[in-house]
Short mmCIF file of C-alpha atoms and ligand atoms in Angstrom, two decimals:
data_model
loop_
_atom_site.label_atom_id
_atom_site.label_comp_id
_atom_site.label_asym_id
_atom_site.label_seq_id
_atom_site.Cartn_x
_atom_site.Cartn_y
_atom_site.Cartn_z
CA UNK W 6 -106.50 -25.57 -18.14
CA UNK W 7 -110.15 -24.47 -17.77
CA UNK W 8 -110.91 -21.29 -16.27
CA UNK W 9 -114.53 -20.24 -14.84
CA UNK W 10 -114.96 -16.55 -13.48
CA UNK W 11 -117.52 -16.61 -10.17
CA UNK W 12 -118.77 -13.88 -9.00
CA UNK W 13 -121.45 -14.56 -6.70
CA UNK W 14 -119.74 -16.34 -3.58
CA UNK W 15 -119.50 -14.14 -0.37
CA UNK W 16 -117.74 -14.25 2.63
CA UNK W 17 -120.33 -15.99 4.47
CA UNK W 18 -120.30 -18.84 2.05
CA UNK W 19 -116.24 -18.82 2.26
CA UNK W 20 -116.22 -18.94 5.83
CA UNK W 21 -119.18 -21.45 6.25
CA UNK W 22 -117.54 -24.06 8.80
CA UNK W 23 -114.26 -22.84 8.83
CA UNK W 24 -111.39 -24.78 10.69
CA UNK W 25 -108.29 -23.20 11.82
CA UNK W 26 -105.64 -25.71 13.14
CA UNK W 27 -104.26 -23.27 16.18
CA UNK W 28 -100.87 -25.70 16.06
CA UNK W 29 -99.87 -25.83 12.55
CA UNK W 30 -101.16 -21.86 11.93
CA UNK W 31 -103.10 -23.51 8.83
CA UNK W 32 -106.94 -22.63 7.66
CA UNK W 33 -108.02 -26.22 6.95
CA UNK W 34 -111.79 -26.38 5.26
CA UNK W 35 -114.56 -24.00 4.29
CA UNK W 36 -117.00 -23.58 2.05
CA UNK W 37 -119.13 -25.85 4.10
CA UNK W 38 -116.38 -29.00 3.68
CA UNK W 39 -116.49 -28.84 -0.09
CA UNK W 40 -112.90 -26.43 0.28
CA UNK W 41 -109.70 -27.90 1.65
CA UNK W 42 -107.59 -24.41 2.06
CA UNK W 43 -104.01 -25.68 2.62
CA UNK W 44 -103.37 -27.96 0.10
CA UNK W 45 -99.95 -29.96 0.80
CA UNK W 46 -98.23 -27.33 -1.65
CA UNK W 47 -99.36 -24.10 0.23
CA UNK W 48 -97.64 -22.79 2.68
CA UNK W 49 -98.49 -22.32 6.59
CA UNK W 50 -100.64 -19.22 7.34
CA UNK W 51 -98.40 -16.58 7.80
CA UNK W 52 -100.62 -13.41 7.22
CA UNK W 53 -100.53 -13.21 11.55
CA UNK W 54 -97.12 -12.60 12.35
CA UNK W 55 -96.87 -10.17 9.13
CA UNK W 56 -99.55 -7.84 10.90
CA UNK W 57 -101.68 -8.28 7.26
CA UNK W 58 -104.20 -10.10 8.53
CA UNK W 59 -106.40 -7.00 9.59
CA UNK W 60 -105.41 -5.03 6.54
CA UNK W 61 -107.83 -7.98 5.08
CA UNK W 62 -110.48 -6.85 7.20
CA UNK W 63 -110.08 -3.35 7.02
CA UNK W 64 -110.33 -3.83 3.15
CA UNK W 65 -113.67 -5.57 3.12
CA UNK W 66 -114.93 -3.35 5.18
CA UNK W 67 -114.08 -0.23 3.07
CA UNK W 68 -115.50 -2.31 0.19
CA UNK W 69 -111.77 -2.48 -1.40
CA UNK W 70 -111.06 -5.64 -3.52
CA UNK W 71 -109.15 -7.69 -1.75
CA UNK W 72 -107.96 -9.10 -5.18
CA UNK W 73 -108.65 -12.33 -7.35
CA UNK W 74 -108.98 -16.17 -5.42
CA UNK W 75 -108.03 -19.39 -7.35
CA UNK W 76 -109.61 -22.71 -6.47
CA UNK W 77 -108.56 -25.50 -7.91
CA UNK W 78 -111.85 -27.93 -8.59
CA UNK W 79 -110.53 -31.38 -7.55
CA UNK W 80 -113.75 -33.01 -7.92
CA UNK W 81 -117.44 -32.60 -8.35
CA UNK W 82 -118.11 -30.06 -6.00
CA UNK W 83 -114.31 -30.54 -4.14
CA UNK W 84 -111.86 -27.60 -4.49
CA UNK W 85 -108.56 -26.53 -3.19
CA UNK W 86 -107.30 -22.60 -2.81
CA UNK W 87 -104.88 -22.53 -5.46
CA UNK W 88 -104.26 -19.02 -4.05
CA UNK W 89 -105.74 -16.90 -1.98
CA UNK W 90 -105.50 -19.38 1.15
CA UNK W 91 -104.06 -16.49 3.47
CA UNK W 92 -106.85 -14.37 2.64
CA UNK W 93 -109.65 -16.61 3.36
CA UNK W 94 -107.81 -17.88 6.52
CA UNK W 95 -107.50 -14.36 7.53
CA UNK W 96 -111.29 -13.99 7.06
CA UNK W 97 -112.23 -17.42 8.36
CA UNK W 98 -109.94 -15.97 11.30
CA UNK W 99 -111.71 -12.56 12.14
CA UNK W 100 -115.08 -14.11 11.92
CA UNK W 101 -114.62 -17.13 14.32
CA UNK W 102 -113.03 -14.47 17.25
CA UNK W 103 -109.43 -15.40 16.57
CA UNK W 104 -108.44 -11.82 16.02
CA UNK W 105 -110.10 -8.27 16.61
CA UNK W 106 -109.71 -5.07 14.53
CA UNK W 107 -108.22 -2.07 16.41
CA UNK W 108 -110.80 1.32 15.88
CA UNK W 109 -111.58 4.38 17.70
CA UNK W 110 -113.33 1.91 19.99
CA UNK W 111 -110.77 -0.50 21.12
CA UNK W 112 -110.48 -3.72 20.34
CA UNK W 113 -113.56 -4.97 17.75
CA UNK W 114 -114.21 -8.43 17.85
CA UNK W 115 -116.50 -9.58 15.06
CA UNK W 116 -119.04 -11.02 17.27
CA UNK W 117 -119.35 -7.43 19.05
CA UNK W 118 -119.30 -5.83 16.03
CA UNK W 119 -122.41 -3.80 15.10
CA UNK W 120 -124.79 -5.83 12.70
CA UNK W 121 -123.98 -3.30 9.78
CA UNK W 122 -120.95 -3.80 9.82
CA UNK W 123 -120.72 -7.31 10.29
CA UNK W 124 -123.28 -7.96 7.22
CA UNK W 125 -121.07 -6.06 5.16
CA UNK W 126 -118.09 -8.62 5.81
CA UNK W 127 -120.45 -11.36 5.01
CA UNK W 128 -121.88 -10.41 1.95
CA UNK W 129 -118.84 -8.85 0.50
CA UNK W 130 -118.84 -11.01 -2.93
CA UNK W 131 -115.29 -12.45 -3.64
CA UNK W 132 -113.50 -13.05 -7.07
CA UNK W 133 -113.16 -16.09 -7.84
CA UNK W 134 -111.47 -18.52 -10.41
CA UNK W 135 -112.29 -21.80 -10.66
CA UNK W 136 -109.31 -23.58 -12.74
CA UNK W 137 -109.41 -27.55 -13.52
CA UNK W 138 -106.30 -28.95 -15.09
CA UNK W 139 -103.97 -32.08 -14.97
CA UNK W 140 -101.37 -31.79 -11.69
CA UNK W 141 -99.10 -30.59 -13.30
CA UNK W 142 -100.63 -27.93 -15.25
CA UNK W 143 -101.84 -26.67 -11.49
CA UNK W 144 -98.09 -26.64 -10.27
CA UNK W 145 -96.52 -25.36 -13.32
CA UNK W 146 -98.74 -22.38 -12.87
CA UNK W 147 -98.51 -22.42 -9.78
CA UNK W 148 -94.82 -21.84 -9.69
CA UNK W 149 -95.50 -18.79 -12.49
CA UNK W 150 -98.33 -16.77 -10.89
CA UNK W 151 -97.10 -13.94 -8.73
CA UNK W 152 -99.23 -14.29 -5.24
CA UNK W 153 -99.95 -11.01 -3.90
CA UNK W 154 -98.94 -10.73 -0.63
CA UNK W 155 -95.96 -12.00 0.67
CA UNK W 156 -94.03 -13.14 -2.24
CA UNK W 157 -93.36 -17.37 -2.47
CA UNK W 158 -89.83 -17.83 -1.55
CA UNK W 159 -87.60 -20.60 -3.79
CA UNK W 160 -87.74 -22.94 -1.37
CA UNK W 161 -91.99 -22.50 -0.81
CA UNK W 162 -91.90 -22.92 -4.89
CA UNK W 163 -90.12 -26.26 -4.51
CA UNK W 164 -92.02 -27.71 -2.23
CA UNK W 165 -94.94 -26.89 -4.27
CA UNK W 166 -93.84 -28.01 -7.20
CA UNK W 167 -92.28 -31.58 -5.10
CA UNK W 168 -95.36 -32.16 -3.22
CA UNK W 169 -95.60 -35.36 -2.13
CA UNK W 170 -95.09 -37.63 0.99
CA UNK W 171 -91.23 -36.38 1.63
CA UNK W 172 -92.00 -32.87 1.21
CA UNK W 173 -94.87 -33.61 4.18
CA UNK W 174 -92.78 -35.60 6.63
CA UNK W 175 -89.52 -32.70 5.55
CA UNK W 176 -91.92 -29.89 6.83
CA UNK W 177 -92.98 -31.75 9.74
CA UNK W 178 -89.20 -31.73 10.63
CA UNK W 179 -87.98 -28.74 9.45
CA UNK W 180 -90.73 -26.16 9.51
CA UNK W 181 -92.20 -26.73 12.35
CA UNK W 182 -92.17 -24.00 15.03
CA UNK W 183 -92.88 -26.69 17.65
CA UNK W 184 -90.16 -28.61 17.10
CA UNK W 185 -87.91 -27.98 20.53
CA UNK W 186 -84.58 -28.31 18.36
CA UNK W 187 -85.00 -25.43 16.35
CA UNK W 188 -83.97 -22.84 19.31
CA UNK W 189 -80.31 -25.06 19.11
CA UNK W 190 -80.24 -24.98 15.19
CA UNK W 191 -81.02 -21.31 15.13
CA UNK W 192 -77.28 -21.06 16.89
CA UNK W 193 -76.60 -21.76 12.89
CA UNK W 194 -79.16 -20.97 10.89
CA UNK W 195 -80.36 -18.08 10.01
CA UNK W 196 -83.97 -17.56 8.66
CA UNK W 197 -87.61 -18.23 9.76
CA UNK W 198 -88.36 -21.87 10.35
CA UNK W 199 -91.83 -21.72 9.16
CA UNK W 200 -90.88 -20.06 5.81
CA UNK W 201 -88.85 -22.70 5.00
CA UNK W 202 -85.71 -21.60 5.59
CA UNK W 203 -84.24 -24.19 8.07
CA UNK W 204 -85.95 -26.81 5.77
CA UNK W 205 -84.16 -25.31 2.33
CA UNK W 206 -80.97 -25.27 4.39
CA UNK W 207 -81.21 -29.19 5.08
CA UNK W 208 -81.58 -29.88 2.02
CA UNK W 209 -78.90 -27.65 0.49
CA UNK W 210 -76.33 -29.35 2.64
CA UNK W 211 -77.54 -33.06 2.13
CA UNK W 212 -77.80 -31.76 -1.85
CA UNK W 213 -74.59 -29.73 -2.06
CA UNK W 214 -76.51 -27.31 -3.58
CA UNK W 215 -78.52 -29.33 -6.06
CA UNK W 216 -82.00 -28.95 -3.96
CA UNK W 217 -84.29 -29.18 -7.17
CA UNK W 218 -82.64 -32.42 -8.02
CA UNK W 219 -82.63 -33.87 -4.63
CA UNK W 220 -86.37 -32.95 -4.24
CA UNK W 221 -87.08 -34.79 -7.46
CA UNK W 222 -85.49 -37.68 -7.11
CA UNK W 223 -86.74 -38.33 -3.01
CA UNK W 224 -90.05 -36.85 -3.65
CA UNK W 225 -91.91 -40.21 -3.32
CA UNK W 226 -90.12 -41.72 -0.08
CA UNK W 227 -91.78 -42.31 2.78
CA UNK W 228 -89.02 -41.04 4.86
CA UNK W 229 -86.50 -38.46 5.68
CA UNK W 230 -84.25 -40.45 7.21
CA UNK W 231 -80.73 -39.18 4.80
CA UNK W 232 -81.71 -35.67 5.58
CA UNK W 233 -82.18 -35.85 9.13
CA UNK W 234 -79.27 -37.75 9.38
CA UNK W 235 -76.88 -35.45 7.15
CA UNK W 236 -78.31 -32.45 9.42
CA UNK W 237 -78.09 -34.21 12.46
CA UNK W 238 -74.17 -34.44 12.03
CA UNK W 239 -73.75 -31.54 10.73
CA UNK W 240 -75.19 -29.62 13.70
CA UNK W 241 -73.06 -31.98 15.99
CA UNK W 242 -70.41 -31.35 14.11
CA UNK W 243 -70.81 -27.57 14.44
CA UNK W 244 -71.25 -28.17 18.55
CA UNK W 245 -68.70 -30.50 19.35
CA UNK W 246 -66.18 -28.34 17.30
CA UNK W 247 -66.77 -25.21 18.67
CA UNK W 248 -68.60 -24.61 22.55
CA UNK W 249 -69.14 -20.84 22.33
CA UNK W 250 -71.79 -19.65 20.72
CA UNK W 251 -71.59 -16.75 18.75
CA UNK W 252 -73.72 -14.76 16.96
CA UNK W 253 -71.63 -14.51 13.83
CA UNK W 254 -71.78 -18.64 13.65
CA UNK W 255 -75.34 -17.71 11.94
CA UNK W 256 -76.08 -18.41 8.11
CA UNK W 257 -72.35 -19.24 7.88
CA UNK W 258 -72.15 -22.40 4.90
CA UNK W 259 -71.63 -24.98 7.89
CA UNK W 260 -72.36 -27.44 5.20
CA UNK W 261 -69.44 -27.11 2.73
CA UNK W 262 -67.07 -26.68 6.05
CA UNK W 263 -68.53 -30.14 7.15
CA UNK W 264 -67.63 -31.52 4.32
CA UNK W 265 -64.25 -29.74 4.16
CA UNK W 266 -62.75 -30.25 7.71
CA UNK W 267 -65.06 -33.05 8.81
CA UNK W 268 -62.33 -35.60 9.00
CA UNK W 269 -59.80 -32.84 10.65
CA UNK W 270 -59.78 -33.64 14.83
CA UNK W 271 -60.13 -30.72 16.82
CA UNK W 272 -59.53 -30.08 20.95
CA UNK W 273 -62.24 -28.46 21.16
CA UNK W 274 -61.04 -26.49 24.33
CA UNK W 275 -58.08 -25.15 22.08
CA UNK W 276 -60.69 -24.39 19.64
CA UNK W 277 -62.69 -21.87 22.57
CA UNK W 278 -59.45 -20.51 23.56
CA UNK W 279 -58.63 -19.78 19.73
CA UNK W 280 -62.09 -18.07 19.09
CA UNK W 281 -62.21 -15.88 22.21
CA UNK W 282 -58.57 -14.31 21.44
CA UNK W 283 -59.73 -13.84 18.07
CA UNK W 284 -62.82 -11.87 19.33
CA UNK W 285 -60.86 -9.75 21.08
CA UNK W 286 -58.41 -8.65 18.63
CA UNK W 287 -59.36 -5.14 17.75
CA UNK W 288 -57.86 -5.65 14.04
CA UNK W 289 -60.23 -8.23 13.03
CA UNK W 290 -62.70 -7.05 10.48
CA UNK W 291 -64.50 -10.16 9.58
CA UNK W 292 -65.95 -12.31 12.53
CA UNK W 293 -67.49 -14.43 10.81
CA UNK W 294 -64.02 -15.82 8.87
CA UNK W 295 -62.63 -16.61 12.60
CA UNK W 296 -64.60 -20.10 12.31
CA UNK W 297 -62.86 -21.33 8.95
CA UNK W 298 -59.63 -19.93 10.09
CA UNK W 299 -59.60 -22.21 12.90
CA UNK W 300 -60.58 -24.86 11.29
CA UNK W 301 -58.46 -24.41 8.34
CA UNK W 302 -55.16 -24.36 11.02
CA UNK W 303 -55.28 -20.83 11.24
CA UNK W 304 -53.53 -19.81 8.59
CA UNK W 305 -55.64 -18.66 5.81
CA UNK W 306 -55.46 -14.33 7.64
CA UNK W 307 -57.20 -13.57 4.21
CA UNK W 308 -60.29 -15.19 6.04
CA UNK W 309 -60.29 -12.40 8.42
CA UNK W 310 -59.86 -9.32 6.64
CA UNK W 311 -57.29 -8.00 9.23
CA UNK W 312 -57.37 -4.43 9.52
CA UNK W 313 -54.50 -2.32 7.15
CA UNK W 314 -52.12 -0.01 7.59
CA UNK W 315 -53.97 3.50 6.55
CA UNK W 316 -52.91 5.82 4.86
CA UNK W 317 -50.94 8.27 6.71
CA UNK W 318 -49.20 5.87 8.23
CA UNK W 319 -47.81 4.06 5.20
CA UNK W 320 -46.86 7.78 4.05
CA UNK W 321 -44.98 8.56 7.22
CA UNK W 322 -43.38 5.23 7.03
CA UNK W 323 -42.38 5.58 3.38
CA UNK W 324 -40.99 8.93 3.73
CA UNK W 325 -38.68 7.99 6.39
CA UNK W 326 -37.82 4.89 4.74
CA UNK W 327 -36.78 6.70 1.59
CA UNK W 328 -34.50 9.40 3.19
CA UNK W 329 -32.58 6.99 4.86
CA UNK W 330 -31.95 5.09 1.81
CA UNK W 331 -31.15 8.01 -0.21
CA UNK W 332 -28.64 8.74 2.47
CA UNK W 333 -27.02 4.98 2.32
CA UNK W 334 -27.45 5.15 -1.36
CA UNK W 335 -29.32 1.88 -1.26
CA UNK W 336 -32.92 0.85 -2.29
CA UNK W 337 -35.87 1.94 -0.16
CA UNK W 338 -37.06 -1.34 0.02
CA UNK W 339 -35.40 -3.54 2.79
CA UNK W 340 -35.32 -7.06 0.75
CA UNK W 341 -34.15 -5.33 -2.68
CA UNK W 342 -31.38 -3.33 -0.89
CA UNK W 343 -29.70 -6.70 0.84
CA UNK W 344 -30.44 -8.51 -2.58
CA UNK W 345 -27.97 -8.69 -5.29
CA UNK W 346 -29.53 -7.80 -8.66
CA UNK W 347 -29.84 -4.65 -10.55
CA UNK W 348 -32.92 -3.10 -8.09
CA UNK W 349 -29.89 -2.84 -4.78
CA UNK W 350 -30.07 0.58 -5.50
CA UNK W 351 -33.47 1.37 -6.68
CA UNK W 352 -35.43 4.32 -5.17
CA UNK W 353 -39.25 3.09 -5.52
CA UNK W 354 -41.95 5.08 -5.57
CA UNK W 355 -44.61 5.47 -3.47
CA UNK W 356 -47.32 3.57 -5.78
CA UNK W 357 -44.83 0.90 -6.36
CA UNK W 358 -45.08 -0.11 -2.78
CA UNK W 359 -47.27 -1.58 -0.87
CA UNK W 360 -47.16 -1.62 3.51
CA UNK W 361 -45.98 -5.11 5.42
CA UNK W 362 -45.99 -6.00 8.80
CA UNK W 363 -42.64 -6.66 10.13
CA UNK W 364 -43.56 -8.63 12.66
CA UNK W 365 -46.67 -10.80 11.48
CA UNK W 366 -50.46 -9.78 12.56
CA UNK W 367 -50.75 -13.49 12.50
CA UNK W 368 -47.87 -13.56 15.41
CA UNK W 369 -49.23 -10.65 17.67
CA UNK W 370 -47.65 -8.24 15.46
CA UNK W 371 -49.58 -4.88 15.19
CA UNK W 372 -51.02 -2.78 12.82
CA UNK W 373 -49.40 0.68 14.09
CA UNK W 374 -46.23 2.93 12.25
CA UNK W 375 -43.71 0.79 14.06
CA UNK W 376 -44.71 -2.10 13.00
CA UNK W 377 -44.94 -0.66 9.59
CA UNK W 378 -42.53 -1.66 6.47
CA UNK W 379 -42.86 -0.38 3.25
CA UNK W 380 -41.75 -3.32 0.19
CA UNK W 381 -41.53 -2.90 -3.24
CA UNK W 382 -44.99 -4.85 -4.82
CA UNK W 383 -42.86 -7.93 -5.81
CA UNK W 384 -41.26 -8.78 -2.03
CA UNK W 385 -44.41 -7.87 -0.28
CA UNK W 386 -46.61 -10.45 -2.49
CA UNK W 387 -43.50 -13.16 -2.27
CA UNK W 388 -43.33 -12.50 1.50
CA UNK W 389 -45.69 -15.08 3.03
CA UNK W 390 -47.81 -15.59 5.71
CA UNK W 391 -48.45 -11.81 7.17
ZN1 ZN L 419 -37.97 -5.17 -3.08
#
């Protein structure tokens, strides 16, 4: 890959015709139409809703660097940003009004800024590397350069890297902030749309996991159509299952529970009665389990890290336990004194024990002294379904 340092373009020259798409949030062209600034593999402008685009400003302005620019020269006198898009968009921003600087003043727009000023933004001279390579040399640097900034996240790598026609129409979907359905998929997912994170969740659950793979092998279609599909039911699947809406139903792996309990029918009004007795039990430690405990027949308690006997209570419980059996001259475990092997008798200690519900959590039994029992290790792991 060739590499030629310049040193002489400005701001002015930068920001000469610059386009900023208000809908997608992208800087499209400057450089008086000879630079496209979101290539397919960048990501949307998101320098805005970070609060960095002033700190851009502020930097030229204090005659900082604002750090090195790569173009990528596509063609006689054609060039991309390689990087360094959300730092030109943030300039191509101030300078067309779409922003103002906060100062002593007020609110600064640049076209009411004083003329000192405002030359010294336009003939701040930028860094500048102009690369030329094959495609691939472009991405695979791409993907190994550290932008500074916000840092690429995996999924903004892959669709770099996968550029092409279904990485386009995926975005269009997926991380698109004006799409209406993402308020109803945020029930689900967790993440920022337009960082990818709704898209890299589509494709993990239409990839099982294998998203590199699945990017590869779709990356020329001309449609989405599997992954819209695969999401579409899965998000169904989610709402027809379960009506409520809670907040723990975020981020949970809806995708590997689709494919688990897909098949499984489900009344879904037994399913809201279900959930809203399990949000109010008090012993409950992990709402999000409550979802996969349904669905799994409620069974599985280990799902729901139900609160434990503490402490002082299994002390209390085991001294008791232990007179009385010393008394009887019988075990101090319940199941080894009515048993009929050599342990009938057997005093165990306390660290040989471990604290049981006698009348299941799982059954409305709760987690207090008297419904405390203290087994020896062996009955309380062969006693099931506490
Ligand atoms: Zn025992």
């Amino acid at each position: 890959m060739d590499t030629i340092l310049k040193t002489n373009i400005t701001v002015k020259d930068i920001c000469e015709g610059f386009v900023y798409n208000e809908l997608e949030g992208k800087g499209l062209f400057g450089l008086a139409g000879k630079l496209t600034i979101q290539p397919e593999y960048q990501r949307n402008y998101i320098y805005a809703e970070e609060g960095r685009e002033a700190a851009v400003i502020e930097s030229v302005l204090k005659g900082y660097p604002i750090g090195l620019i790569y173009f990528n020269k596509v063609g006689n006198n054609k060039f991309e940003v390689l990087d360094g898009q959300q730092r030109i968009t943030s300039l191509g921003r101030f300078i067309t009004d779409k922003f103002a600087l906060k100062d002593e003043n007020g609110m600064q727009y640049f076209g009411t800024m004083a003329k000192d000023k405002k030359d010294k933004i336009l003939e701040t001279k930028l860094l500048i590397y102009e690369c030329k390579g094959t495609e691939s040399q472009i991405k695979e640097w791409f993907k190994t350069i550290n932008i500074a900034g916000v840092p690429l996240k995996p999924q903004e790598l892959l669709n770099a890297i996968y550029s092409g026609p279904f990485v386009t129409l995926a975005k269009e979907e997926f991380s698109n902030s004006q799409n209406a359905n993402t308020q109803k998929w945020s029930a689900y997912i967790s993440g920022i749309v337009n960082r990818q994170d709704f898209l890299e969740q589509a494709l993990d659950w239409v990839s099982k996991g294998n998203i590199d793979d699945y990017m590869s092998r779709h990356r020329e279609d001309t449609n989405i159509k599997e992954l819209k599909t695969y999401f579409n039911s899965v998000i169904d699947w989610i709402s027809s299952v379960f009506t409520d809406v809670e907040k723990e139903m975020r981020g949970l792996e809806w995708g590997r529970l689709y494919e688990k309990y897909r098949k499984k029918s489900y009344d879904p009004s037994k399913v809201s009665k279900a959930v809203q007795k399990l949000y109010g039990d008090p012993y409950i430690k992990n709402r999000k389990g409550i979802f996969e405990y349904i669905l799994g027949g409620s069974v599985d308690t280990k799902l729901l890290n139900v609160r434990v006997f503490d402490e002082a209570t299994k002390r209390a419980v085991y001294a008791t336990q232990t007179a009385i059996a010393k008394k009887r001259k019988i075990s101090n475990c319940p199941l080894c004194a009515v048993g009929h092997d050599t342990n009938k008798n057997k005093i165990w200690l306390f660290s040989e024990m471990d604290a049981d519900h006698v009348s299941a959590w799982s059954k409305g039994g709760a987690t207090d002294a008297k419904n405390c029992e203290m087994l020896c290790k062996t009955h309380n792991r062969a006693k099931g379904n506490r």
